[in-house]
Coordinates of C-alpha atoms (C1' of nucleotides) in Angstrom, one line a residue:
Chain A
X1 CA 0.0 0.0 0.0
X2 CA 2.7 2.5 -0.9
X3 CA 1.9 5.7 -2.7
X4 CA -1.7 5.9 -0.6
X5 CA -2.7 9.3 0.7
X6 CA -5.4 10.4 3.2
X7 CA -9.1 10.1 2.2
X8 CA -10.8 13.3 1.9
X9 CA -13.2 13.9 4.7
X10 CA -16.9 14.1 2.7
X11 CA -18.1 17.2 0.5
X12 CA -16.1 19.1 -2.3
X13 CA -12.5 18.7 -2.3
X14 CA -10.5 22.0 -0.7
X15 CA -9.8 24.6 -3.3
X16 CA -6.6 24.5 -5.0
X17 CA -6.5 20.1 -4.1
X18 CA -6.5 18.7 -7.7
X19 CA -9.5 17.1 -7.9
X20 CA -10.2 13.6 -9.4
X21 CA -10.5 13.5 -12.9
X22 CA -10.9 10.4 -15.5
X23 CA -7.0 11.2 -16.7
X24 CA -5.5 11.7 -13.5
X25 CA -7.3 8.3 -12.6
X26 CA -6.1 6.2 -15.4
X27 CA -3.0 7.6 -15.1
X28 CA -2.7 5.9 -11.5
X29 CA -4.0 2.7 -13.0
X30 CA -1.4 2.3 -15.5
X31 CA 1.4 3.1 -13.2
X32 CA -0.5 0.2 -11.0
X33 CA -0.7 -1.9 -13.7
X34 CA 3.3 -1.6 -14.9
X35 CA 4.7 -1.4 -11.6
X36 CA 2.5 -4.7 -10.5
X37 CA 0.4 -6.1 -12.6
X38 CA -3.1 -6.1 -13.4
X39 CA -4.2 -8.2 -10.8
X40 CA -2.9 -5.3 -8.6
X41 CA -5.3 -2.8 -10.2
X42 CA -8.3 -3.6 -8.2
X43 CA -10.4 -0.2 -7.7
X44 CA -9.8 -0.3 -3.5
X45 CA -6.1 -0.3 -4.6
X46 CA -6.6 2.2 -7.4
X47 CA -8.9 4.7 -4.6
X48 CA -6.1 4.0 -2.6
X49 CA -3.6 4.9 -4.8
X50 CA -5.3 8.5 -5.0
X51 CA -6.5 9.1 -1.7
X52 CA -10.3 8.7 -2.4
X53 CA -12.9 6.9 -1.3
X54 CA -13.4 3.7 -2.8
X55 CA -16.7 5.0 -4.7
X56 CA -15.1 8.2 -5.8
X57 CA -14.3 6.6 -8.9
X58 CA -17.6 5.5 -10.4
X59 CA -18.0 9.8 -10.8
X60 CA -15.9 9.2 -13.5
X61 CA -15.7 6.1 -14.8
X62 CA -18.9 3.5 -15.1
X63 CA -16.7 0.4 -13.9
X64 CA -13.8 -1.6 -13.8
X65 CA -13.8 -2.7 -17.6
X66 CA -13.8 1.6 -18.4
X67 CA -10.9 2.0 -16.7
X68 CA -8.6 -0.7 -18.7
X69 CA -10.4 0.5 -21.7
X70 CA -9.1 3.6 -21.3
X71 CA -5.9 2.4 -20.6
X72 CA -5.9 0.8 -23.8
X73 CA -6.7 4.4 -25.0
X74 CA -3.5 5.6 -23.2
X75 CA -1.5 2.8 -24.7
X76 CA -1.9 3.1 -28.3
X77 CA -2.3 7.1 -28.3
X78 CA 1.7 6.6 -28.7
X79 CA 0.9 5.3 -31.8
X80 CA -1.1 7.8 -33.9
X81 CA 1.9 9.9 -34.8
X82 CA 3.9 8.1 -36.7
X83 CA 4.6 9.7 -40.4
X84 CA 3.8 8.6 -43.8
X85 CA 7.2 7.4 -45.7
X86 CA 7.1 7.5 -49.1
X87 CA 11.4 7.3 -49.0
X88 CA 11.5 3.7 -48.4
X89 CA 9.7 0.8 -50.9
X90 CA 6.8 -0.5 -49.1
X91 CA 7.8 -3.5 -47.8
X92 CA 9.9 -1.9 -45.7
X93 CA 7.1 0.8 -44.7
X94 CA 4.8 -2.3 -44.1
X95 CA 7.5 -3.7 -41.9
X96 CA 7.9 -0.3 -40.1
X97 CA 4.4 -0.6 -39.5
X98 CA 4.3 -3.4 -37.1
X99 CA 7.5 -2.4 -35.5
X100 CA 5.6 0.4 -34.3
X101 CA 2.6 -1.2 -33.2
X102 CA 4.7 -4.1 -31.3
X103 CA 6.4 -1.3 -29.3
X104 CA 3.4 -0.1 -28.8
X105 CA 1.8 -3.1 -26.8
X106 CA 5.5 -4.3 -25.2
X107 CA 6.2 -0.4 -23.9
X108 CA 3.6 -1.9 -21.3
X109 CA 4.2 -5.5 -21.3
X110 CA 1.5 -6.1 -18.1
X111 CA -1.0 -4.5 -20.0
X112 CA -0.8 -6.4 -23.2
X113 CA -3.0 -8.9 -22.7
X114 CA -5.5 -7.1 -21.0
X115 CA -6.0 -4.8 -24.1
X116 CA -5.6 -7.9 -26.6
X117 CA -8.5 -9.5 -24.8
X118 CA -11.0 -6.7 -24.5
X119 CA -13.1 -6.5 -27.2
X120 CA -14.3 -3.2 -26.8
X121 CA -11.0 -2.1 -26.3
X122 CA -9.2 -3.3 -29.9
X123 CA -11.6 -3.2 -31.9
X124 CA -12.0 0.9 -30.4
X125 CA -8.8 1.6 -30.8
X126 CA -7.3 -0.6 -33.7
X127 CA -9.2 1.4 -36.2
X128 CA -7.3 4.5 -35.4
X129 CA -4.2 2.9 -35.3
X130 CA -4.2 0.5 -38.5
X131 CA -3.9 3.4 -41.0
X132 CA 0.1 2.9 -41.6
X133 CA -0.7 -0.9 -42.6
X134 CA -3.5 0.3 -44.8
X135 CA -1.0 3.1 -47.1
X136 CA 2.0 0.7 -47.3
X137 CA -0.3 -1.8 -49.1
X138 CA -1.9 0.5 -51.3
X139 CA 1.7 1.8 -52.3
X140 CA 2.1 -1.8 -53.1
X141 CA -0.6 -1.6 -55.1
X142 CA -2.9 -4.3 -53.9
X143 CA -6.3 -3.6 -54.1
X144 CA -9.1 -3.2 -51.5
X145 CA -10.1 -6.4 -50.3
X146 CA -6.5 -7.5 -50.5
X147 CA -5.4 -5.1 -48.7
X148 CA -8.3 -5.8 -45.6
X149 CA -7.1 -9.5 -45.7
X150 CA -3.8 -9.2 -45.6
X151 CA -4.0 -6.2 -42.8
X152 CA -5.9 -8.7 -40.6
X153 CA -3.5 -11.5 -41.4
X154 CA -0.4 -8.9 -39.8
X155 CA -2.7 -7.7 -37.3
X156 CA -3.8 -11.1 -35.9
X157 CA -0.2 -12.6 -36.4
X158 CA 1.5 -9.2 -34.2
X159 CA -1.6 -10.5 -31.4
X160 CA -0.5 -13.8 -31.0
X161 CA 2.8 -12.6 -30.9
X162 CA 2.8 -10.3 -28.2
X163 CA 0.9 -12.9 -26.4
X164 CA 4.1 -14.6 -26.3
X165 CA 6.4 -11.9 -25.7
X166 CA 4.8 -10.4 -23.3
X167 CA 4.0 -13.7 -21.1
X168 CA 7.8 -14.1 -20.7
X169 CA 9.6 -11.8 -19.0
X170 CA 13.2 -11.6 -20.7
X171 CA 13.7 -10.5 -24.1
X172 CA 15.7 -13.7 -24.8
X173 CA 14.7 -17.0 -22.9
X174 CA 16.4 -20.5 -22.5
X175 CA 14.4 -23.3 -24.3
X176 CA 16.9 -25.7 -24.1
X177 CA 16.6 -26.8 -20.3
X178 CA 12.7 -26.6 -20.8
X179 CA 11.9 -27.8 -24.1
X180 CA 14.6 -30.1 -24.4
X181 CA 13.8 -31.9 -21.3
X182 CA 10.3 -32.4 -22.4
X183 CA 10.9 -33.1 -25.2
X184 CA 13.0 -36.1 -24.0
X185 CA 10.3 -37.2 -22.0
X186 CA 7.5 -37.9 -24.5
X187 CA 7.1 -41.2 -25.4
X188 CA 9.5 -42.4 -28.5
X189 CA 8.1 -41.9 -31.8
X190 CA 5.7 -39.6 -30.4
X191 CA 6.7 -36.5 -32.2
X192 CA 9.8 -37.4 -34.3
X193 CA 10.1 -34.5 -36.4
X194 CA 10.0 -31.7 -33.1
X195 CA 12.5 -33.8 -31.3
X196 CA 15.2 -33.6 -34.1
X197 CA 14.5 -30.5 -34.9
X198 CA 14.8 -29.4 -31.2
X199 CA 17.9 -31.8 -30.7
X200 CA 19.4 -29.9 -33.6
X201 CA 18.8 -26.9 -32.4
X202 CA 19.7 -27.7 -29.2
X203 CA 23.5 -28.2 -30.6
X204 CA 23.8 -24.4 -31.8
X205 CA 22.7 -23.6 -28.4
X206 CA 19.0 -23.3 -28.4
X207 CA 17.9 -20.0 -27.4
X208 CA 15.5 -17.9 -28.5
X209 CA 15.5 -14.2 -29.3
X210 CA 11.9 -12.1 -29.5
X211 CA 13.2 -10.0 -32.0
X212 CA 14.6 -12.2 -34.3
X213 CA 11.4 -14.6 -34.4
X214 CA 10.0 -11.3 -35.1
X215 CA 11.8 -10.0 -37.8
X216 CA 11.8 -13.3 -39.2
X217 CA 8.2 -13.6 -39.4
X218 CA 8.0 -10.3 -41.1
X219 CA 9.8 -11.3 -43.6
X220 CA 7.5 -14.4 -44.3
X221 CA 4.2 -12.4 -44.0
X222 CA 5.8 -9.4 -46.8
X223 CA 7.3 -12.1 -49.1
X224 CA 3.5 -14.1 -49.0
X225 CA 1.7 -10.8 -49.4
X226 CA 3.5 -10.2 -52.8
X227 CA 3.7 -13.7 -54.3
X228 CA -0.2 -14.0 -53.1
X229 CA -1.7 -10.3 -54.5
X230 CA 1.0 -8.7 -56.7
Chain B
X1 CA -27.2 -22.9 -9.8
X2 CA -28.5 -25.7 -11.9
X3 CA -27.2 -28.8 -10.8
X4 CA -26.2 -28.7 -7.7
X5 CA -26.1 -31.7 -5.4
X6 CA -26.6 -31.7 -1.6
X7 CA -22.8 -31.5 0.1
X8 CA -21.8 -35.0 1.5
X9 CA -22.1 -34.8 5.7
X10 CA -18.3 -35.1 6.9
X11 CA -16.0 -38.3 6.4
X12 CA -15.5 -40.9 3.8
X13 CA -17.8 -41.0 0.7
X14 CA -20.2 -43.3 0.8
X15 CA -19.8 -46.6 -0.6
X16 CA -20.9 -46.7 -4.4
X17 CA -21.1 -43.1 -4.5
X18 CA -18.5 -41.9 -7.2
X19 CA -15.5 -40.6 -5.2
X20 CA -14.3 -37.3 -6.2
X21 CA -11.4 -37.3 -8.9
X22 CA -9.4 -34.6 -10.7
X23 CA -11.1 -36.6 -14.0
X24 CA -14.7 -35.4 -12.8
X25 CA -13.6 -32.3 -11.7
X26 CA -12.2 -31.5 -14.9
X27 CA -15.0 -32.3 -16.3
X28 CA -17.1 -30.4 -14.5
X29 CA -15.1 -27.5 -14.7
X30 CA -15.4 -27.3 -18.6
X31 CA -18.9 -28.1 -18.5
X32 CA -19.4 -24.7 -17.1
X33 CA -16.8 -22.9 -18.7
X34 CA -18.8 -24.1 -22.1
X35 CA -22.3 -22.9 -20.7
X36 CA -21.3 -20.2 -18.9
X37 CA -18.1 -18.7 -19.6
X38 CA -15.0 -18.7 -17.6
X39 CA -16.4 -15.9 -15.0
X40 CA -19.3 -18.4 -13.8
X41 CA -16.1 -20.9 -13.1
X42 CA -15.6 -20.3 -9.8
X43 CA -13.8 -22.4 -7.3
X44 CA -17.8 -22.3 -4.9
X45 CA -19.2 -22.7 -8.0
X46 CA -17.3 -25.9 -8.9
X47 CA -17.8 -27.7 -5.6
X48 CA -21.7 -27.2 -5.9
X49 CA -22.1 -28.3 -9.2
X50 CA -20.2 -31.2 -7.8
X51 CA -21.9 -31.7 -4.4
X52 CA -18.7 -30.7 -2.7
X53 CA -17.2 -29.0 -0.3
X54 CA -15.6 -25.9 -1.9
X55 CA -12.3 -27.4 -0.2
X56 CA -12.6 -31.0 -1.5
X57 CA -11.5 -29.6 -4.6
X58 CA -8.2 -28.8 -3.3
X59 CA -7.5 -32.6 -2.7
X60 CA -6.9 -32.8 -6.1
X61 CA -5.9 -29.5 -7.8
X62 CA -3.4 -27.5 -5.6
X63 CA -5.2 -23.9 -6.7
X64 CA -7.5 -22.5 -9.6
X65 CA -4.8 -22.0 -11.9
X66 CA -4.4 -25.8 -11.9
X67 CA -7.5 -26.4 -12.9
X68 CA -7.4 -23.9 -16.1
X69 CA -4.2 -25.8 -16.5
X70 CA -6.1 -29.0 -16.8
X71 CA -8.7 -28.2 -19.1
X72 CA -6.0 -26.8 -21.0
X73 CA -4.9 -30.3 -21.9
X74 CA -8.7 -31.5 -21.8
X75 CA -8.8 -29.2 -24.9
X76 CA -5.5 -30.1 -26.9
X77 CA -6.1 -33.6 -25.8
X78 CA -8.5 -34.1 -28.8
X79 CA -5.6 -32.7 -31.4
X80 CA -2.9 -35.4 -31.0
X81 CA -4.2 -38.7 -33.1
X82 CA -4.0 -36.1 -36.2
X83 CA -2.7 -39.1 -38.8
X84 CA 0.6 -38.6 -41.0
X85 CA -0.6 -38.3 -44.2
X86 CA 1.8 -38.4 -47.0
X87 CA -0.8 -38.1 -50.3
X88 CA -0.8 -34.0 -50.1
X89 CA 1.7 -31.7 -50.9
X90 CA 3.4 -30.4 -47.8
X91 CA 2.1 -27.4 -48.4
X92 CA -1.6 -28.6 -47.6
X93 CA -0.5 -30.8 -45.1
X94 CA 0.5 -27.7 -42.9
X95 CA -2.4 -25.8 -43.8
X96 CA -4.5 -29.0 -42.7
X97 CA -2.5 -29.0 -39.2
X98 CA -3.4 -25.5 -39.0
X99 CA -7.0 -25.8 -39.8
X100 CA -7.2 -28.7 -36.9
X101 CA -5.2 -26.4 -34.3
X102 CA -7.5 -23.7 -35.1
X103 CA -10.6 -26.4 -34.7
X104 CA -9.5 -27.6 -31.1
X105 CA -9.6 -24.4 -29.8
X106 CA -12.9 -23.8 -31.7
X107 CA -15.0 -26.2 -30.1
X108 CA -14.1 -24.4 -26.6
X109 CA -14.6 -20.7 -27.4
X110 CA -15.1 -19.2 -24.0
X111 CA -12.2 -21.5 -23.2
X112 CA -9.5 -20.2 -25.7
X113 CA -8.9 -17.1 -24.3
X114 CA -7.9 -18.8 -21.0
X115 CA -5.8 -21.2 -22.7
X116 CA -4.1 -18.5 -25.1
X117 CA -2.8 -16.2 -22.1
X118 CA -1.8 -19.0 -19.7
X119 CA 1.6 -18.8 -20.1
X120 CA 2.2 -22.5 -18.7
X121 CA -0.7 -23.8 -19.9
X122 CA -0.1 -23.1 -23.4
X123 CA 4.2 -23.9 -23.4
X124 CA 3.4 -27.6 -22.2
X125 CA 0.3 -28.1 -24.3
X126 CA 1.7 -26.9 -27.4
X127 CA 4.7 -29.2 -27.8
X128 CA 3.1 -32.1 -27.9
X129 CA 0.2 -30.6 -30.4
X130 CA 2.9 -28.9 -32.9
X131 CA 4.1 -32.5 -34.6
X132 CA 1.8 -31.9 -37.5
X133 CA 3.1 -28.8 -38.7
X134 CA 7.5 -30.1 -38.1
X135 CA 6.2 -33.2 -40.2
X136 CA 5.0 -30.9 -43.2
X137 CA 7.9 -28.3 -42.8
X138 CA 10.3 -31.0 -42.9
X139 CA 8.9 -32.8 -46.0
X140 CA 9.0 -29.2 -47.2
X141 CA 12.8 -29.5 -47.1
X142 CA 12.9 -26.2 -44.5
X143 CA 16.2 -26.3 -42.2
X144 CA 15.7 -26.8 -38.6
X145 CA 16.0 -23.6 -37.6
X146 CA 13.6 -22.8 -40.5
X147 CA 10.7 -24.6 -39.3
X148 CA 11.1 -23.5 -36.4
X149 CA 10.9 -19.9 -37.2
X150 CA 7.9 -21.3 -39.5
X151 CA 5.9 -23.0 -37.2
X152 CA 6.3 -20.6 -34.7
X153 CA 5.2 -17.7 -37.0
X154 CA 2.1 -20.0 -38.1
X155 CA 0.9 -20.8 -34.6
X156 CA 1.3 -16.9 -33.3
X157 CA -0.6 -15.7 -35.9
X158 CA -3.2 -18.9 -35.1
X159 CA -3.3 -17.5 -31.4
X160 CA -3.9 -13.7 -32.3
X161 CA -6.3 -15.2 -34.8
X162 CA -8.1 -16.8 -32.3
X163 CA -8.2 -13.7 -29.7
X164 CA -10.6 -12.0 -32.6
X165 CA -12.7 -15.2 -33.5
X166 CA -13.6 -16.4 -29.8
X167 CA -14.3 -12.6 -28.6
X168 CA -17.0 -12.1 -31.6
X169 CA -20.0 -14.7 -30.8
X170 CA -21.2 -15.2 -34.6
X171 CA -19.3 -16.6 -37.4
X172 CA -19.7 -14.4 -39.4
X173 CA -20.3 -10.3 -38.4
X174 CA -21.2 -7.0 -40.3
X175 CA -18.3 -4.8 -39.8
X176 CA -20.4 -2.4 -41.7
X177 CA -22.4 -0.8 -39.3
X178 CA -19.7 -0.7 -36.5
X179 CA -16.8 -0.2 -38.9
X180 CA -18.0 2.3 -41.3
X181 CA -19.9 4.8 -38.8
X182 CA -16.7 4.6 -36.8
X183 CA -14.4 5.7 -40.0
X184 CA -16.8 8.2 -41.0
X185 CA -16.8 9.4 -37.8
X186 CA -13.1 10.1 -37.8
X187 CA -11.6 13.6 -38.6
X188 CA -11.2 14.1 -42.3
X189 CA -7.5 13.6 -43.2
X190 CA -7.1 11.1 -40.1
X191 CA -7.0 7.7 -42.0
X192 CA -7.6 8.2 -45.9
X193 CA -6.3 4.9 -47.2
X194 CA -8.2 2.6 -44.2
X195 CA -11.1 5.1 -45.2
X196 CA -11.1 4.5 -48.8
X197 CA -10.6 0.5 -48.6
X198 CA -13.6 0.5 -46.2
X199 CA -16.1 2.6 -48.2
X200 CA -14.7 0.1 -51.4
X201 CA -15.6 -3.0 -49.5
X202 CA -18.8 -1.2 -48.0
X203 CA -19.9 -1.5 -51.4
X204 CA -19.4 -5.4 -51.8
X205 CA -21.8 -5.6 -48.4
X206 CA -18.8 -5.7 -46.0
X207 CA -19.1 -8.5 -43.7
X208 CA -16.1 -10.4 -42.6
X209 CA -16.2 -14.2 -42.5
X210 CA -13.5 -15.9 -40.3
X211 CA -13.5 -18.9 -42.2
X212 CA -12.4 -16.8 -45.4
X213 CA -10.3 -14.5 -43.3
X214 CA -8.7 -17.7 -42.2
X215 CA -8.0 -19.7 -45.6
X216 CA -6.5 -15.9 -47.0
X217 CA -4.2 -15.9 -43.8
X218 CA -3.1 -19.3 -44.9
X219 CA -2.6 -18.9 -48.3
X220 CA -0.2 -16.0 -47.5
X221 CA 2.0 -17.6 -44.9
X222 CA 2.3 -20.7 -47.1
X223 CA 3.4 -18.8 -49.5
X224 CA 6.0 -17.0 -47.7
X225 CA 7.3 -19.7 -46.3
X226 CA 7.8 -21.2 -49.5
X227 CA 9.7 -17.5 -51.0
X228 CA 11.5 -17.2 -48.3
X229 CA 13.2 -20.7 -47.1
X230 CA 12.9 -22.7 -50.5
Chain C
dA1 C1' -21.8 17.8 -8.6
dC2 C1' -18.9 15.3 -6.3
dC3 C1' -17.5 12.5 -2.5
dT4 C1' -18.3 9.2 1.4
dG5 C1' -19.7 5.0 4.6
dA6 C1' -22.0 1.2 5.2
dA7 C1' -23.6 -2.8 3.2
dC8 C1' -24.4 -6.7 -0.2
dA9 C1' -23.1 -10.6 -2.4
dC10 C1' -19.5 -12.5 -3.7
dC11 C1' -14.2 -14.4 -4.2
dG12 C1' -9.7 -18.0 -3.4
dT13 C1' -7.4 -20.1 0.1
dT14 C1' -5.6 -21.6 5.0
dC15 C1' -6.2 -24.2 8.9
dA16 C1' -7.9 -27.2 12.3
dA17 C1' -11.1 -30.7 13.0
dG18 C1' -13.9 -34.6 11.8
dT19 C1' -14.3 -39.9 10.1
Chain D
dA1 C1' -6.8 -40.3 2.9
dC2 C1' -10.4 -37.6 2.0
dC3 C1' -13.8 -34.3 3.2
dT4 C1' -15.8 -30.4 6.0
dG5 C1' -16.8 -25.8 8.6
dA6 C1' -15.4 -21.7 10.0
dA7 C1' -12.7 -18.0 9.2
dC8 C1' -9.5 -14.6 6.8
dA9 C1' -8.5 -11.2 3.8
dC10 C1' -10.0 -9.7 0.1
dC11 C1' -13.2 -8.3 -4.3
dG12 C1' -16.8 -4.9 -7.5
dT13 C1' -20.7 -2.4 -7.0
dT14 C1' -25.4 -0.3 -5.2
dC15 C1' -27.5 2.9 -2.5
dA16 C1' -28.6 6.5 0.6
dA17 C1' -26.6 10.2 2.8
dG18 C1' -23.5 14.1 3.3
dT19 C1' -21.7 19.1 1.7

DNA sequence: ACCTGAACACCGTTCAAGT
DNA sequence: ACCTGAACACCGTTCAAGT
């Protein structure tokens, strides 16, 4: 219970106290929810947080789900200002793309898959935030519909990603002593192909790196985009 | 609280009476999960349905999380007697190990969500459920440390995939409504190219059908894959 | 209008006690 | 060994009352 001041006594706030408002409220929850967790961000803890009654909060926001939808807000508002560049082919702007929307979601790893989860919350906010996707492919010259299909496809692949990344909490993690030991452990002739694989692997030194999976995967999705729709 | 059976008095079950198991709790558990959505699974709620002691449970399964954990594998369980089959081109081969993935965690929508964000639920699950998509890879001629890359790019994007399709109920929904009143709705100059490709498909009737969405995704990574690493 | 206090209907889990 | 009952330390939210 650090960071918890004195409830006000009841009526108005004292002139010159700031008084609660919806931005200085999520802006408590997200420090919760970085610093802790999102378990932590319970709305006793968040009152707590700002020295308010418990109740204060529902002045401001209708319930707990409005308060990590706004912090979805908060998160991808980050995101809005990036620049159209016409310098680089469009691959590379396409790429560019979902570099920026994966810092996005990992600048606030706890968060991640509270916002992937919400509904409300993508779907809200993903239409703001999808436009750079949407002018690299029509550089490339796909049209419409191709261009809606293979936004979703990079979309939905950078979601399951981060739902990865962000469960882990290094940047680079071991699978050898994990995977390999389980891997040893299934029953023989289980699953032939992912234990040689994994075995060979496991020679180079098996680790793997978030940004290189990453990378890698762009590559696939831009290479399938043009040898499916150009 | 349909199905609730009187709590045993204290002691010993009964003769005859079906002794409590992590089996029947299990399959309890995902019996409500199903019908009423992984809120309504409660620990309380569990034990009634069961005609238990709340604390019984924990005879069994050490905490909650186990029990997620458990239907978990409940779920993959159902993915692992996928045959070999040699008469396809690899290329369909992993499209058909993607299409059965995507089917296992179909058939438990409410559940998928769970499963997708539980970090340990999902690392010892999925390496015993990825064996079809390393067979194709392989008879694709990919490197080991090229289906790897693969498979792991193909299953993200199968997870983020899944966020959308198990938050939406229908399988099939109008993005037109939603979708175009929101771009309309955004300032002029804000997002011109997501604009335009939305009024272009609001013209075709935009609706958006996973199972299209889906094969499209497919098609793209397959084909990557294939520009990339052969 | 904004804040509070008490209360309601829940949680997961620990712990000691029953048989 | 397996189950129970009571209790602990929490939740989100409603509602009536304060200023």
């Amino acid at each position: 219970m650090i960071n918890a001041r004195k409830p006000h006594r009841s009526g108005r706030p004292r002139a010159g106290e700031g008084r609660l408002s919806r931005e200085a409220i999520l802006r408590a929850a997200l420090r919760i929810v970085d610093d802790e967790g999102v378990d932590a961000m319970t709305m006793r803890r968040l009152a707590s947080t700002l020295g308010v009654n418990p109740m204060s909060i529902y002045h401001h926001l209708p319930n707990k789900a409005a308060v990590f939808g706004g912090l979805a807000e908060l998160v991808f508002a980050d995101l809005e200002s990036a620049p159209p560049r016409e310098d680089v082919p469009w691959q590379e702007e396409l790429k560019a793309a979902a570099r920026a929307y994966r810092d996005a979601l990992r600048a606030h790893p706890n968060l991640a898959l509270q916002i992937l989860s919400d509904t409300s919350a993508v779907s809200e906010v993903v239409v703001t935030t999808v436009e750079p996707f949407y002018r690299a492919l029509d550089r490339g010259g796909l049209a419409s519909r191709q261009i809606f299909e293979a936004v979703n496809t990079i979309v939905d692949f950078i979601h399951g990603f981060m739902l990865g990344e962000t469960a882990v909490r290094a940047d680079t993690f071991e699978l050898a002593p994990d995977l390999l030991d389980r891997v040893d452990n299934l029953p023989a002739g289980k699953a032939p192909t992912l234990s040689r694989v994994v075995r060979d692997l496991g020679r180079e030194g098996l680790h793997y790196d978030f940004d290189t999976g990453f990378e890698s995967a762009l590559t696939v999705l831009v290479h399938g985009i043009q040898k499916t729709w150009t």
